[in-house]
Amino acid sequence: MTDRATHLAQFIAASGWQDAVRTTVAGDASNRRYDRLTMPAGNSAILMDAPPDKGEDVRPFVRISRFLRTQGLSAPAVLAQDESHGFLLLEDLGDDLFARVIPRDASLELPLYEAATDVLIALHKATPPALAPYDADTMTPLAALAFDWYQAGATGTVQTAEKTAFTAAFHAALARLDATPSVLIQRDYHAENLLWLPQRDGIARVGLLDFQDAMAGHPAYDLVSILQDARRDVPPAIEAQMIARYIAASPQDATAFARAYALLGLQRNLRILGVFARLCIRDGKAHYVDLIPRVWGHIQTNLKHPDVASLADLLAGLPAPDPEILNRIKSQCATPPS
C-alpha cells in the first residue's frame, strides 16, 4: 500500500468503519474524491479524500458545514476528520441530486428551484462568518480566464490589449457592487451540488454540497449560480420567477439587483468558460468542453442587459464555440490523469 492508502485505512479503522464496503460516488473538477462506506447493517457514510499535496484543504469544509448547520440547513455533518491527511467522514445525504430528480419527475422542477431559492433567502439573513471577500479585485482576474484559456485554446493566442481593456472596464463595473452588504456565497450552488431531502422540512429539504470555497459576496451571486447552470437548462420562466421570489422575500431595489445579477452572471460564466477550457487543456478532462456552448449562451444573455452591453465590444475577440472551435480545444487536451 502507498503511504496515503495506509493513512486512509487507518482513518477508516479509527472511525469504526473498517467493516464497510467502499464504493466510488464521484470525483469533481478538483482533486477531491468521494466514496460511500456501507456497513453490513446498511448504515452508510461518505468518505472525502482531499490530498493536501495536491492543494486540497478540508478545514474550510468543516468550518462552513458547521456554520450552515447552525442556520438550520442540511450540510452534511462531519462524523470524523483527519485534517493533516485530508480525510473526512461525512453524513450520507443520499444520491437524489436535483439534476437527477428533475429528469425523473418534471413536476418537481419548480418546487425544487423554489426550495433552493428559499435556502438563499434564509442564509442571506444570517450574519456570515469571517470570509475572504469575493470582490472586484478577486472577480476580475477570474473572469479574465476566458482570455487566458478559452481564447488561447480557440485561437492560439491571447489578445493582450483587448484583455487589458476588458479587465479595466470590468473591474470598474464590478467595483460598484463592492459596497453592497456581503453574504456567504457558496460559489458552486447548482443542480449537481444540491440534494433533494423531501423527508425533511422547510429549508432543510435541500442538501448542500461543495461549499468549501465559500466567500463573502453579493447576494445575487448564488442565485445566478443555480439559475444560469452550466450543466442543465433552466427554463427562462423559472429563472424569472425565482429572481422575483428572492426580491419579494429580501426587499431591495429590483433594478439594481437585476443589474448586479447580469454583471455577476457575466463574471461567473466568463470564469467558467476559462476553467472548462483549462480542465481540458491542462488536466485532460475533455468532457467539460461539451458544456461550453451553454455557458456561452449565458454570457450572451447577460450582455443583453443595458447596463452590461457596453462590455460586449471588449469581448469580441472571444470566438463563438462552434464545432470547429470546440474540436480545436479538445485536440489540445492533456493526457487524462491515471
Tab-separated table of C-alpha atoms in Angstrom, residues 25-285:
chain	number	residue	atom	x	y	z
A	25	VAL	CA	-19.568	8.034	-5.580
A	26	ALA	CA	-17.853	10.789	-7.562
A	27	GLY	CA	-14.829	12.861	-8.332
A	28	ASP	CA	-15.137	16.505	-9.302
A	29	ALA	CA	-13.256	19.247	-11.106
A	30	SER	CA	-10.822	19.433	-8.195
A	31	ASN	CA	-8.569	16.711	-6.792
A	32	ARG	CA	-11.178	15.563	-4.286
A	33	ARG	CA	-12.695	12.088	-4.437
A	34	TYR	CA	-15.833	10.811	-2.728
A	35	ASP	CA	-16.604	7.213	-1.752
A	36	ARG	CA	-19.552	5.682	0.068
A	37	LEU	CA	-18.842	3.397	3.008
A	38	THR	CA	-21.665	0.940	3.676
A	39	MET	CA	-21.699	-1.221	6.797
A	40	PRO	CA	-23.193	-4.730	6.910
A	41	ALA	CA	-26.155	-3.307	8.852
A	42	GLY	CA	-26.866	-0.954	5.947
A	43	ASN	CA	-25.843	2.364	7.512
A	44	SER	CA	-23.567	4.448	5.341
A	45	ALA	CA	-21.296	7.485	5.318
A	46	ILE	CA	-19.402	9.460	2.692
A	47	LEU	CA	-15.613	9.479	2.658
A	48	MET	CA	-13.950	12.620	1.300
A	49	ASP	CA	-10.359	12.131	0.148
A	50	ALA	CA	-8.767	15.539	-0.419
A	51	PRO	CA	-4.963	15.232	-0.802
A	52	PRO	CA	-3.145	18.194	0.788
A	53	ASP	CA	-0.166	17.656	-1.537
A	54	LYS	CA	-2.488	18.482	-4.444
A	55	GLY	CA	-3.635	21.742	-2.924
A	56	GLU	CA	-6.698	20.462	-1.083
A	57	ASP	CA	-7.655	21.526	2.442
A	58	VAL	CA	-10.609	20.025	4.314
A	59	ARG	CA	-10.665	22.639	7.088
A	60	PRO	CA	-12.832	25.163	5.202
A	61	PHE	CA	-15.389	22.425	4.510
A	62	VAL	CA	-15.577	21.561	8.207
A	63	ARG	CA	-15.908	25.202	9.213
A	64	ILE	CA	-18.564	26.129	6.662
A	65	SER	CA	-20.527	22.918	7.270
A	66	ARG	CA	-20.811	23.764	10.946
A	67	PHE	CA	-21.952	27.301	10.164
A	68	LEU	CA	-24.592	26.168	7.660
A	69	ARG	CA	-25.940	23.612	10.101
A	70	THR	CA	-26.336	26.280	12.770
A	71	GLN	CA	-28.635	28.072	10.309
A	72	GLY	CA	-30.899	25.014	10.063
A	73	LEU	CA	-29.538	23.999	6.663
A	74	SER	CA	-28.724	20.465	5.560
A	75	ALA	CA	-24.981	20.487	5.133
A	76	PRO	CA	-23.565	17.045	5.917
A	77	ALA	CA	-22.464	16.524	9.494
A	78	VAL	CA	-18.764	15.792	9.906
A	79	LEU	CA	-18.548	12.375	11.617
A	80	ALA	CA	-14.750	12.100	11.734
A	81	GLN	CA	-11.840	14.098	10.418
A	82	ASP	CA	-8.117	13.871	9.756
A	83	GLU	CA	-7.216	17.362	8.646
A	84	SER	CA	-3.491	16.721	8.281
A	85	HIS	CA	-4.017	13.942	5.722
A	86	GLY	CA	-7.164	15.406	4.107
A	87	PHE	CA	-9.772	12.824	5.100
A	88	LEU	CA	-13.342	13.462	6.232
A	89	LEU	CA	-16.145	11.065	7.060
A	90	LEU	CA	-19.469	12.760	6.359
A	91	GLU	CA	-23.161	12.186	6.881
A	92	ASP	CA	-24.597	10.455	3.811
A	93	LEU	CA	-27.378	12.619	2.388
A	94	GLY	CA	-28.121	10.184	-0.432
A	95	ASP	CA	-27.961	10.388	-4.204
A	96	ASP	CA	-31.022	12.423	-5.132
A	97	LEU	CA	-29.265	15.330	-6.772
A	98	PHE	CA	-31.570	17.945	-8.266
A	99	ALA	CA	-30.003	17.134	-11.631
A	100	ARG	CA	-31.218	13.513	-11.303
A	101	VAL	CA	-34.568	14.109	-9.631
A	102	ILE	CA	-35.916	16.587	-12.185
A	103	PRO	CA	-35.491	14.296	-15.250
A	104	ARG	CA	-37.309	11.556	-13.309
A	105	ASP	CA	-40.219	13.814	-12.338
A	106	ALA	CA	-40.561	17.062	-14.252
A	107	SER	CA	-43.359	18.193	-11.909
A	108	LEU	CA	-40.733	18.709	-9.207
A	109	GLU	CA	-38.667	21.195	-11.200
A	110	LEU	CA	-40.449	24.318	-9.943
A	111	PRO	CA	-40.733	23.146	-6.296
A	112	LEU	CA	-37.038	22.260	-6.213
A	113	TYR	CA	-35.976	25.644	-7.526
A	114	GLU	CA	-38.329	27.319	-5.078
A	115	ALA	CA	-36.755	25.342	-2.233
A	116	ALA	CA	-33.226	26.218	-3.396
A	117	THR	CA	-34.157	29.899	-3.641
A	118	ASP	CA	-35.662	29.785	-0.145
A	119	VAL	CA	-32.356	28.405	1.170
A	120	LEU	CA	-30.609	31.505	-0.167
A	121	ILE	CA	-33.269	33.799	1.261
A	122	ALA	CA	-32.783	32.265	4.720
A	123	LEU	CA	-28.996	32.071	4.519
A	124	HIS	CA	-28.633	35.676	3.408
A	125	LYS	CA	-30.453	36.878	6.520
A	126	ALA	CA	-27.666	35.435	8.674
A	127	THR	CA	-24.502	37.303	9.555
A	128	PRO	CA	-21.788	35.426	7.651
A	129	PRO	CA	-18.656	34.124	9.357
A	130	ALA	CA	-15.326	35.766	8.616
A	131	LEU	CA	-14.625	35.023	4.956
A	132	ALA	CA	-12.386	36.362	2.216
A	133	PRO	CA	-14.204	38.894	0.024
A	134	TYR	CA	-15.375	37.934	-3.440
A	135	ASP	CA	-14.950	41.488	-4.638
A	136	ALA	CA	-13.896	43.281	-7.817
A	137	ASP	CA	-10.207	42.638	-7.129
A	138	THR	CA	-10.870	38.904	-6.871
A	139	MET	CA	-13.518	38.502	-9.550
A	140	THR	CA	-11.861	40.433	-12.370
A	141	PRO	CA	-8.821	38.182	-12.923
A	142	LEU	CA	-11.076	35.129	-12.649
A	143	ALA	CA	-13.246	36.471	-15.474
A	144	ALA	CA	-10.053	37.034	-17.488
A	145	LEU	CA	-9.503	33.255	-17.510
A	146	ALA	CA	-11.746	33.363	-20.563
A	147	PHE	CA	-8.872	35.040	-22.404
A	148	ASP	CA	-6.073	33.037	-20.805
A	149	TRP	CA	-7.517	29.616	-21.578
A	150	TYR	CA	-10.557	29.781	-23.845
A	151	GLN	CA	-9.274	32.415	-26.249
A	152	ALA	CA	-5.784	30.926	-26.188
A	153	GLY	CA	-7.124	27.421	-26.834
A	154	ALA	CA	-9.538	28.537	-29.528
A	155	THR	CA	-7.280	30.928	-31.445
A	156	GLY	CA	-3.736	30.052	-30.371
A	157	THR	CA	-3.098	33.457	-28.799
A	158	VAL	CA	-4.314	35.879	-26.142
A	159	GLN	CA	-5.206	39.352	-27.394
A	160	THR	CA	-3.444	41.173	-24.582
A	161	ALA	CA	-4.619	44.677	-25.487
A	162	GLU	CA	-8.227	43.535	-25.567
A	163	LYS	CA	-7.782	41.639	-22.301
A	164	THR	CA	-6.260	44.701	-20.622
A	165	ALA	CA	-9.075	46.965	-21.812
A	166	PHE	CA	-11.710	44.483	-20.707
A	167	THR	CA	-10.249	43.937	-17.241
A	168	ALA	CA	-10.042	47.686	-16.598
A	169	ALA	CA	-13.658	48.273	-17.641
A	170	PHE	CA	-14.935	45.154	-15.901
A	171	HIS	CA	-13.164	45.964	-12.640
A	172	ALA	CA	-14.758	49.404	-12.649
A	173	ALA	CA	-18.206	47.901	-13.223
A	174	LEU	CA	-17.792	45.248	-10.522
A	175	ALA	CA	-16.363	47.734	-8.024
A	176	ARG	CA	-19.753	49.438	-7.850
A	177	LEU	CA	-21.115	46.266	-6.247
A	178	ASP	CA	-18.493	46.137	-3.504
A	179	ALA	CA	-20.480	48.496	-1.265
A	180	THR	CA	-23.413	46.042	-1.124
A	181	PRO	CA	-23.541	44.211	2.236
A	182	SER	CA	-21.989	40.784	1.756
A	183	VAL	CA	-23.495	37.379	2.432
A	184	LEU	CA	-21.984	33.915	2.460
A	185	ILE	CA	-21.820	32.718	-1.140
A	186	GLN	CA	-21.185	29.024	-1.768
A	187	ARG	CA	-19.987	29.755	-5.338
A	188	ASP	CA	-20.956	26.374	-6.821
A	189	TYR	CA	-24.622	26.399	-5.944
A	190	HIS	CA	-26.239	24.402	-8.762
A	191	ALA	CA	-28.306	21.325	-9.551
A	192	GLU	CA	-25.436	18.835	-9.316
A	193	ASN	CA	-24.447	20.088	-5.861
A	194	LEU	CA	-27.923	20.114	-4.311
A	195	LEU	CA	-29.749	17.055	-2.951
A	196	TRP	CA	-33.491	16.666	-2.515
A	197	LEU	CA	-34.413	15.536	1.003
A	198	PRO	CA	-38.248	15.538	0.977
A	199	GLN	CA	-38.411	13.749	4.321
A	200	ARG	CA	-37.098	16.915	5.996
A	201	ASP	CA	-38.937	20.187	6.488
A	202	GLY	CA	-38.606	23.672	5.024
A	203	ILE	CA	-35.143	24.832	4.029
A	204	ALA	CA	-33.666	21.597	5.417
A	205	ARG	CA	-35.126	19.755	2.407
A	206	VAL	CA	-32.164	20.923	0.322
A	207	GLY	CA	-28.930	19.064	0.966
A	208	LEU	CA	-25.853	21.209	0.389
A	209	LEU	CA	-22.557	20.028	-1.116
A	210	ASP	CA	-19.342	21.613	-2.372
A	211	PHE	CA	-19.372	24.786	-0.294
A	212	GLN	CA	-15.782	24.677	0.950
A	213	ASP	CA	-14.794	27.579	-1.320
A	214	ALA	CA	-17.381	29.891	0.271
A	215	MET	CA	-16.559	33.590	0.324
A	216	ALA	CA	-18.293	36.839	1.258
A	217	GLY	CA	-20.016	38.245	-1.803
A	218	HIS	CA	-23.041	39.868	-3.385
A	219	PRO	CA	-26.460	38.300	-2.634
A	220	ALA	CA	-27.170	37.808	-6.353
A	221	TYR	CA	-24.177	35.544	-6.926
A	222	ASP	CA	-25.526	32.158	-5.799
A	223	LEU	CA	-28.880	32.903	-7.412
A	224	VAL	CA	-27.044	33.365	-10.716
A	225	SER	CA	-25.125	30.170	-9.981
A	226	ILE	CA	-28.217	27.985	-9.781
A	227	LEU	CA	-30.353	29.734	-12.405
A	228	GLN	CA	-27.613	30.052	-15.042
A	229	ASP	CA	-26.439	26.489	-14.631
A	230	ALA	CA	-23.549	25.322	-16.806
A	231	ARG	CA	-24.820	21.738	-16.735
A	232	ARG	CA	-28.563	21.963	-17.363
A	233	ASP	CA	-31.024	24.328	-18.994
A	234	VAL	CA	-33.213	26.197	-16.524
A	235	PRO	CA	-36.440	27.402	-18.175
A	236	PRO	CA	-36.416	31.213	-18.525
A	237	ALA	CA	-39.804	31.378	-16.800
A	238	ILE	CA	-38.397	29.650	-13.719
A	239	GLU	CA	-35.359	31.930	-13.746
A	240	ALA	CA	-37.621	34.997	-13.778
A	241	GLN	CA	-39.910	33.560	-11.082
A	242	MET	CA	-37.015	32.757	-8.754
A	243	ILE	CA	-35.488	36.224	-9.118
A	244	ALA	CA	-38.890	37.717	-8.274
A	245	ARG	CA	-39.296	35.279	-5.361
A	246	TYR	CA	-35.919	36.263	-3.941
A	247	ILE	CA	-36.552	40.008	-4.259
A	248	ALA	CA	-40.035	39.689	-2.717
A	249	ALA	CA	-38.574	37.996	0.359
A	250	SER	CA	-35.469	40.202	0.510
A	251	PRO	CA	-36.807	43.673	-0.269
A	252	GLN	CA	-34.392	45.791	-2.294
A	253	ASP	CA	-34.172	47.847	-5.432
A	254	ALA	CA	-35.209	45.461	-8.202
A	255	THR	CA	-33.437	47.462	-10.912
A	256	ALA	CA	-30.124	47.464	-9.032
A	257	PHE	CA	-30.480	43.764	-8.278
A	258	ALA	CA	-31.136	42.958	-11.948
A	259	ARG	CA	-28.018	44.880	-12.960
A	260	ALA	CA	-25.921	43.060	-10.364
A	261	TYR	CA	-27.404	39.731	-11.435
A	262	ALA	CA	-26.413	40.307	-15.072
A	263	LEU	CA	-22.949	41.594	-14.190
A	264	LEU	CA	-22.220	38.720	-11.809
A	265	GLY	CA	-23.684	36.278	-14.306
A	266	LEU	CA	-21.239	37.600	-16.888
A	267	GLN	CA	-18.342	37.294	-14.446
A	268	ARG	CA	-19.282	33.780	-13.391
A	269	ASN	CA	-19.774	32.466	-16.905
A	270	LEU	CA	-16.585	34.028	-18.256
A	271	ARG	CA	-14.719	32.355	-15.402
A	272	ILE	CA	-16.384	29.025	-16.169
A	273	LEU	CA	-15.584	29.428	-19.869
A	274	GLY	CA	-11.902	29.715	-18.996
A	275	VAL	CA	-11.999	26.993	-16.365
A	276	PHE	CA	-13.694	24.455	-18.647
A	277	ALA	CA	-11.099	25.074	-21.359
A	278	ARG	CA	-8.344	24.749	-18.751
A	279	LEU	CA	-9.779	21.498	-17.398
A	280	CYS	CA	-9.339	20.064	-20.884
A	281	ILE	CA	-6.049	21.605	-21.961
A	282	ARG	CA	-4.221	21.330	-18.651
A	283	ASP	CA	-5.987	18.495	-16.852
A	284	GLY	CA	-7.179	16.188	-19.625
A	285	LYS	CA	-10.885	16.432	-18.707
